[in-house]
Amino acid sequence: DDRVVEIAVVHCDPAGRVTGRWTTLVDAGRDPGPTHVHGLTAKELAGAPGFADLVDWLAELTAGRVVVAHNAPFDLAFLAAEHERADVDAPGWASLCTLELTALVGLSGARSLQECCKAAHIGITGAHSALGDAEATAGLLGHCLDLARQQGITELGDLGCRDPLPARSLVPQTTAPRLVPRTTPHAPDSRAVSMARLVSRGRAARANDASANSYLALLDSALVAIRHEHQLDRRDLLRSAQALGIETKDAVNLLDTYI
């Protein structure tokens, strides 16, 4: 039932250098949820494009590229769900997860984007905003690619890339939609950030499986909601695990060990 309320796309070259950036608020047509995390209110989202207005533009920006995100399965699940609501088939993106990549190159044992960037000495401006996190992820990607090259890892498959790279020619040119970026910078609740950092340091359950690690990262975020006295629904967490391909009994064990 959760919705996308902000999108940012940051283009990088093969070395991880930023070559372009775009961002917009997204009117989800409902209450935007945890404002204390993302800093957005229903009033700010009013008048922004809906996700259905952005699908062609988003497909063109990502065509022929690897989609990179921190805890990529989580982000891709959101995008797939929004495409389904818009009655549009989601593109067959090739994807790369910086959460997995940091482990591959031996950068950090942390899970959160903030802690991984800290280990790489990368500053984050506007944490928990779409553009702030996307730019931080781009910086983390470049750092990890440098470390990977030093270790002789250069092939996309060896870096953990999922699925083959689609052909750009399959996506027609489209007129860019009206974008509505944030008008004020986002300063996340310091208590939420502090709790996220605390949790990422304490790896209560270790898992070699990428899906399990993605689920643990999701639990890190869920604990921030507990800190703010929001109800934590165990069933929602188990459904999230199922969406990541984790069997229920394994998800229960991970959740119980984590708690």
mmCIF file of C-alpha atoms in Angstrom:
data_model
loop_
_atom_site.group_PDB
_atom_site.id
_atom_site.type_symbol
_atom_site.label_atom_id
_atom_site.label_comp_id
_atom_site.label_asym_id
_atom_site.label_seq_id
_atom_site.Cartn_x
_atom_site.Cartn_y
_atom_site.Cartn_z
ATOM 1 C CA ASP A 1 0.000 0.000 0.000
ATOM 2 C CA ASP A 2 3.020 2.333 0.191
ATOM 3 C CA ARG A 3 3.614 4.830 -2.605
ATOM 4 C CA VAL A 4 6.419 6.757 -4.272
ATOM 5 C CA VAL A 5 6.346 10.469 -3.338
ATOM 6 C CA GLU A 6 9.633 11.621 -4.895
ATOM 7 C CA ILE A 7 11.909 10.389 -7.698
ATOM 8 C CA ALA A 8 15.480 11.298 -8.601
ATOM 9 C CA VAL A 9 17.581 9.963 -11.457
ATOM 10 C CA VAL A 10 21.327 10.566 -11.521
ATOM 11 C CA HIS A 11 23.227 9.526 -14.666
ATOM 12 C CA CYS A 12 26.791 8.243 -14.275
ATOM 13 C CA ASP A 13 29.437 7.296 -16.828
ATOM 14 C CA PRO A 14 31.161 3.874 -16.675
ATOM 15 C CA ALA A 15 33.675 5.262 -14.151
ATOM 16 C CA GLY A 16 30.883 6.401 -11.823
ATOM 17 C CA ARG A 17 31.204 10.136 -12.563
ATOM 18 C CA VAL A 18 27.901 12.065 -12.513
ATOM 19 C CA THR A 19 26.822 13.331 -15.944
ATOM 20 C CA GLY A 20 23.224 14.428 -15.296
ATOM 21 C CA ARG A 21 20.536 14.699 -12.632
ATOM 22 C CA TRP A 22 16.745 15.081 -12.543
ATOM 23 C CA THR A 23 14.258 15.082 -9.678
ATOM 24 C CA THR A 24 10.565 15.651 -9.060
ATOM 25 C CA LEU A 25 7.952 15.280 -6.377
ATOM 26 C CA VAL A 26 5.215 12.748 -7.129
ATOM 27 C CA ASP A 27 1.575 13.195 -6.151
ATOM 28 C CA ALA A 28 0.529 9.767 -4.857
ATOM 29 C CA GLY A 29 -3.088 10.862 -4.406
ATOM 30 C CA ARG A 30 -3.010 9.943 -0.727
ATOM 31 C CA ASP A 31 -1.406 10.919 2.580
ATOM 32 C CA PRO A 32 2.398 10.922 2.113
ATOM 33 C CA GLY A 33 3.022 8.960 5.310
ATOM 34 C CA PRO A 34 6.179 9.429 7.446
ATOM 35 C CA THR A 35 6.887 13.136 6.937
ATOM 36 C CA HIS A 36 9.486 12.967 9.735
ATOM 37 C CA VAL A 37 11.618 10.784 7.435
ATOM 38 C CA HIS A 38 11.194 12.269 3.945
ATOM 39 C CA GLY A 39 10.079 15.779 4.915
ATOM 40 C CA LEU A 40 7.146 15.965 2.468
ATOM 41 C CA THR A 41 3.552 16.982 3.193
ATOM 42 C CA ALA A 42 0.362 16.525 1.179
ATOM 43 C CA LYS A 43 0.312 20.275 0.517
ATOM 44 C CA GLU A 44 3.775 20.158 -1.070
ATOM 45 C CA LEU A 45 2.824 17.194 -3.263
ATOM 46 C CA ALA A 46 -0.393 18.780 -4.543
ATOM 47 C CA GLY A 47 0.069 19.731 -8.198
ATOM 48 C CA ALA A 48 3.080 17.464 -8.743
ATOM 49 C CA PRO A 49 2.842 14.882 -11.552
ATOM 50 C CA GLY A 50 1.457 11.444 -10.749
ATOM 51 C CA PHE A 51 3.613 8.393 -11.369
ATOM 52 C CA ALA A 52 1.602 7.518 -14.497
ATOM 53 C CA ASP A 53 2.680 10.887 -15.960
ATOM 54 C CA LEU A 54 6.339 9.928 -15.484
ATOM 55 C CA VAL A 55 6.601 6.354 -16.808
ATOM 56 C CA ASP A 56 7.659 7.208 -20.394
ATOM 57 C CA TRP A 57 10.184 9.790 -19.203
ATOM 58 C CA LEU A 58 11.571 7.397 -16.618
ATOM 59 C CA ALA A 59 11.854 4.603 -19.184
ATOM 60 C CA GLU A 60 13.808 6.866 -21.510
ATOM 61 C CA LEU A 61 16.188 8.052 -18.772
ATOM 62 C CA THR A 62 16.966 4.468 -17.763
ATOM 63 C CA ALA A 63 16.994 2.855 -21.219
ATOM 64 C CA GLY A 64 20.224 1.041 -22.064
ATOM 65 C CA ARG A 65 21.547 1.671 -18.561
ATOM 66 C CA VAL A 66 22.074 -0.292 -15.372
ATOM 67 C CA VAL A 67 19.727 0.922 -12.651
ATOM 68 C CA VAL A 68 21.749 1.300 -9.450
ATOM 69 C CA ALA A 69 20.225 1.713 -5.991
ATOM 70 C CA HIS A 70 21.148 1.053 -2.384
ATOM 71 C CA ASN A 71 19.138 -2.045 -1.419
ATOM 72 C CA ALA A 72 18.012 -2.256 -5.058
ATOM 73 C CA PRO A 73 15.371 -5.010 -4.627
ATOM 74 C CA PHE A 74 13.434 -2.680 -2.306
ATOM 75 C CA ASP A 75 13.494 0.274 -4.730
ATOM 76 C CA LEU A 76 12.729 -1.889 -7.766
ATOM 77 C CA ALA A 77 9.728 -3.422 -5.974
ATOM 78 C CA PHE A 78 8.333 0.103 -5.452
ATOM 79 C CA LEU A 79 8.837 0.965 -9.127
ATOM 80 C CA ALA A 80 7.260 -2.304 -10.277
ATOM 81 C CA ALA A 81 4.228 -1.706 -8.044
ATOM 82 C CA GLU A 82 3.799 1.855 -9.326
ATOM 83 C CA HIS A 83 4.011 0.670 -12.946
ATOM 84 C CA GLU A 84 1.344 -1.923 -12.185
ATOM 85 C CA ARG A 85 -0.928 0.760 -10.692
ATOM 86 C CA ALA A 86 -0.389 2.824 -13.853
ATOM 87 C CA ASP A 87 -1.300 -0.252 -15.960
ATOM 88 C CA VAL A 88 2.081 -0.113 -17.707
ATOM 89 C CA ASP A 89 4.638 -2.894 -18.002
ATOM 90 C CA ALA A 90 7.802 -2.011 -16.091
ATOM 91 C CA PRO A 91 10.966 -1.987 -18.241
ATOM 92 C CA GLY A 92 13.271 -4.995 -17.921
ATOM 93 C CA TRP A 93 15.988 -3.107 -16.075
ATOM 94 C CA ALA A 94 19.430 -4.470 -15.486
ATOM 95 C CA SER A 95 20.187 -3.585 -11.865
ATOM 96 C CA LEU A 96 23.100 -3.274 -9.472
ATOM 97 C CA CYS A 97 22.843 -2.978 -5.684
ATOM 98 C CA THR A 98 25.398 -0.850 -3.831
ATOM 99 C CA LEU A 99 24.490 -2.620 -0.577
ATOM 100 C CA GLU A 100 25.779 -5.860 -2.124
ATOM 101 C CA LEU A 101 28.629 -4.082 -3.918
ATOM 102 C CA THR A 102 30.091 -2.651 -0.700
ATOM 103 C CA ALA A 103 30.272 -6.184 0.713
ATOM 104 C CA LEU A 104 31.804 -7.522 -2.503
ATOM 105 C CA VAL A 105 34.690 -5.038 -2.481
ATOM 106 C CA GLY A 106 35.164 -5.250 1.299
ATOM 107 C CA LEU A 107 34.268 -1.621 1.986
ATOM 108 C CA SER A 108 31.995 -1.913 5.019
ATOM 109 C CA GLY A 109 30.032 -4.309 7.184
ATOM 110 C CA ALA A 110 27.248 -1.709 7.535
ATOM 111 C CA ARG A 111 23.918 -1.796 5.732
ATOM 112 C CA SER A 112 22.563 1.767 5.686
ATOM 113 C CA LEU A 113 23.484 4.155 2.890
ATOM 114 C CA GLN A 114 24.671 6.680 5.474
ATOM 115 C CA GLU A 115 27.103 4.267 7.121
ATOM 116 C CA CYS A 116 28.400 2.878 3.821
ATOM 117 C CA CYS A 117 29.049 6.430 2.574
ATOM 118 C CA LYS A 118 30.750 7.264 5.869
ATOM 119 C CA ALA A 119 33.099 4.302 5.370
ATOM 120 C CA ALA A 120 33.901 5.637 1.884
ATOM 121 C CA HIS A 121 34.354 9.227 3.210
ATOM 122 C CA ILE A 122 31.444 10.456 1.082
ATOM 123 C CA GLY A 123 29.298 13.260 2.452
ATOM 124 C CA ILE A 124 25.518 13.251 2.022
ATOM 125 C CA THR A 125 23.600 16.467 1.371
ATOM 126 C CA GLY A 126 19.855 16.111 1.874
ATOM 127 C CA ALA A 127 19.765 12.592 3.323
ATOM 128 C CA HIS A 128 16.401 10.837 2.868
ATOM 129 C CA SER A 129 15.469 13.106 -0.037
ATOM 130 C CA ALA A 130 15.366 11.365 -3.414
ATOM 131 C CA LEU A 131 18.102 13.508 -4.985
ATOM 132 C CA GLY A 132 20.282 13.526 -1.860
ATOM 133 C CA ASP A 133 20.226 9.744 -1.589
ATOM 134 C CA ALA A 134 20.623 9.223 -5.353
ATOM 135 C CA GLU A 135 23.692 11.485 -5.473
ATOM 136 C CA ALA A 136 25.137 9.727 -2.423
ATOM 137 C CA THR A 137 24.535 6.362 -4.103
ATOM 138 C CA ALA A 138 26.272 7.641 -7.248
ATOM 139 C CA GLY A 139 29.296 8.641 -5.159
ATOM 140 C CA LEU A 140 29.286 5.257 -3.426
ATOM 141 C CA LEU A 141 29.053 3.514 -6.800
ATOM 142 C CA GLY A 142 32.097 5.369 -8.133
ATOM 143 C CA HIS A 143 34.096 4.530 -5.017
ATOM 144 C CA CYS A 144 33.142 0.843 -5.180
ATOM 145 C CA LEU A 145 33.951 0.651 -8.907
ATOM 146 C CA ASP A 146 37.442 2.020 -8.145
ATOM 147 C CA LEU A 147 37.941 -0.610 -5.441
ATOM 148 C CA ALA A 148 36.596 -3.329 -7.750
ATOM 149 C CA ARG A 149 39.001 -2.368 -10.555
ATOM 150 C CA GLN A 150 41.894 -2.525 -8.107
ATOM 151 C CA GLN A 151 40.812 -6.093 -7.336
ATOM 152 C CA GLY A 152 40.498 -7.003 -11.015
ATOM 153 C CA ILE A 153 36.680 -7.030 -11.021
ATOM 154 C CA THR A 154 35.406 -5.250 -14.122
ATOM 155 C CA GLU A 155 32.596 -7.337 -15.656
ATOM 156 C CA LEU A 156 29.025 -6.300 -14.821
ATOM 157 C CA GLY A 157 28.054 -9.872 -13.938
ATOM 158 C CA ASP A 158 30.963 -10.176 -11.531
ATOM 159 C CA LEU A 159 29.893 -6.913 -9.895
ATOM 160 C CA GLY A 160 26.489 -8.436 -9.150
ATOM 161 C CA CYS A 161 24.518 -6.957 -12.057
ATOM 162 C CA ARG A 162 21.145 -8.632 -12.467
ATOM 163 C CA ASP A 163 19.799 -9.320 -15.976
ATOM 164 C CA PRO A 164 21.328 -8.335 -19.323
ATOM 165 C CA LEU A 165 21.535 -4.704 -20.398
ATOM 166 C CA PRO A 166 18.455 -3.807 -22.532
ATOM 167 C CA ALA A 167 18.846 -2.067 -25.891
ATOM 168 C CA ARG A 168 18.276 1.694 -25.813
ATOM 169 C CA SER A 169 16.732 1.705 -29.309
ATOM 170 C CA LEU A 170 13.633 -0.041 -27.943
ATOM 171 C CA VAL A 171 12.508 3.151 -26.154
ATOM 172 C CA PRO A 172 11.074 5.995 -28.285
ATOM 173 C CA GLN A 173 11.931 9.615 -27.612
ATOM 174 C CA THR A 174 9.327 11.312 -25.433
ATOM 175 C CA THR A 175 8.555 14.851 -24.348
ATOM 176 C CA ALA A 176 9.853 15.466 -20.836
ATOM 177 C CA PRO A 177 7.012 15.900 -18.327
ATOM 178 C CA ARG A 178 6.692 18.898 -16.048
ATOM 179 C CA LEU A 179 8.989 18.222 -13.107
ATOM 180 C CA VAL A 180 8.338 19.692 -9.658
ATOM 181 C CA PRO A 181 11.483 19.497 -7.499
ATOM 182 C CA ARG A 182 11.570 20.295 -3.797
ATOM 183 C CA THR A 183 11.508 23.996 -3.030
ATOM 184 C CA THR A 184 13.251 23.640 0.323
ATOM 185 C CA PRO A 185 16.096 21.324 1.358
ATOM 186 C CA HIS A 186 15.210 18.392 3.599
ATOM 187 C CA ALA A 187 16.731 18.123 7.067
ATOM 188 C CA PRO A 188 15.697 14.685 8.371
ATOM 189 C CA ASP A 189 14.788 14.176 12.003
ATOM 190 C CA SER A 190 18.139 13.727 13.759
ATOM 191 C CA ARG A 191 16.683 11.053 16.046
ATOM 192 C CA ALA A 192 15.689 8.951 13.023
ATOM 193 C CA VAL A 193 19.164 9.250 11.487
ATOM 194 C CA SER A 194 20.861 8.449 14.781
ATOM 195 C CA MET A 195 18.713 5.367 15.283
ATOM 196 C CA ALA A 196 19.369 4.179 11.714
ATOM 197 C CA ARG A 197 23.108 4.492 12.276
ATOM 198 C CA LEU A 198 22.896 2.707 15.613
ATOM 199 C CA VAL A 199 21.006 -0.204 14.098
ATOM 200 C CA SER A 200 23.281 -0.535 11.075
ATOM 201 C CA ARG A 201 26.265 -1.015 13.385
ATOM 202 C CA GLY A 202 24.603 -3.783 15.376
ATOM 203 C CA ARG A 203 24.198 -6.643 12.906
ATOM 204 C CA ALA A 204 21.966 -8.848 15.028
ATOM 205 C CA ALA A 205 21.766 -11.540 12.352
ATOM 206 C CA ARG A 206 24.318 -12.222 9.670
ATOM 207 C CA ALA A 207 23.267 -13.741 6.356
ATOM 208 C CA ASN A 208 25.245 -14.592 3.230
ATOM 209 C CA ASP A 209 22.138 -14.502 1.099
ATOM 210 C CA ALA A 210 21.625 -11.179 -0.717
ATOM 211 C CA SER A 211 17.844 -11.254 -0.197
ATOM 212 C CA ALA A 212 18.291 -11.825 3.532
ATOM 213 C CA ASN A 213 20.704 -8.895 3.744
ATOM 214 C CA SER A 214 18.202 -6.743 1.846
ATOM 215 C CA TYR A 215 15.545 -7.761 4.370
ATOM 216 C CA LEU A 216 17.817 -6.861 7.285
ATOM 217 C CA ALA A 217 18.340 -3.423 5.733
ATOM 218 C CA LEU A 218 14.565 -3.073 5.605
ATOM 219 C CA LEU A 219 14.381 -3.972 9.298
ATOM 220 C CA ASP A 220 16.921 -1.228 10.018
ATOM 221 C CA SER A 221 14.490 1.277 8.487
ATOM 222 C CA ALA A 222 11.520 -0.249 10.306
ATOM 223 C CA LEU A 223 13.197 0.291 13.674
ATOM 224 C CA VAL A 224 13.252 4.030 12.946
ATOM 225 C CA ALA A 225 9.446 3.856 12.778
ATOM 226 C CA ILE A 226 9.398 2.206 16.206
ATOM 227 C CA ARG A 227 11.544 5.062 17.576
ATOM 228 C CA HIS A 228 8.845 7.463 16.430
ATOM 229 C CA GLU A 229 6.106 5.406 18.091
ATOM 230 C CA HIS A 230 4.591 4.220 14.827
ATOM 231 C CA GLN A 231 3.013 0.806 14.953
ATOM 232 C CA LEU A 232 5.229 -1.938 13.545
ATOM 233 C CA ASP A 233 3.143 -4.625 11.865
ATOM 234 C CA ARG A 234 4.954 -7.961 11.912
ATOM 235 C CA ARG A 235 2.743 -9.185 9.065
ATOM 236 C CA ASP A 236 3.851 -6.281 6.841
ATOM 237 C CA LEU A 237 7.480 -7.196 7.470
ATOM 238 C CA LEU A 238 6.854 -10.841 6.611
ATOM 239 C CA ARG A 239 5.052 -9.827 3.415
ATOM 240 C CA SER A 240 8.073 -7.712 2.503
ATOM 241 C CA ALA A 241 10.287 -10.741 3.022
ATOM 242 C CA GLN A 242 8.048 -12.791 0.754
ATOM 243 C CA ALA A 243 8.363 -10.115 -1.945
ATOM 244 C CA LEU A 244 12.142 -10.486 -1.675
ATOM 245 C CA GLY A 245 11.847 -14.236 -2.240
ATOM 246 C CA ILE A 246 12.526 -15.273 1.364
ATOM 247 C CA GLU A 247 10.571 -18.224 2.714
ATOM 248 C CA THR A 248 8.319 -17.433 5.669
ATOM 249 C CA LYS A 249 10.161 -19.665 8.148
ATOM 250 C CA ASP A 250 13.488 -18.035 7.214
ATOM 251 C CA ALA A 251 11.956 -14.559 7.510
ATOM 252 C CA VAL A 252 10.545 -15.405 10.960
ATOM 253 C CA ASN A 253 13.978 -16.612 12.095
ATOM 254 C CA LEU A 254 15.673 -13.450 10.769
ATOM 255 C CA LEU A 255 13.075 -11.209 12.396
ATOM 256 C CA ASP A 256 13.171 -13.000 15.750
ATOM 257 C CA THR A 257 16.992 -12.996 15.847
ATOM 258 C CA TYR A 258 17.072 -9.337 14.843
ATOM 259 C CA ILE A 259 14.602 -8.294 17.537
#
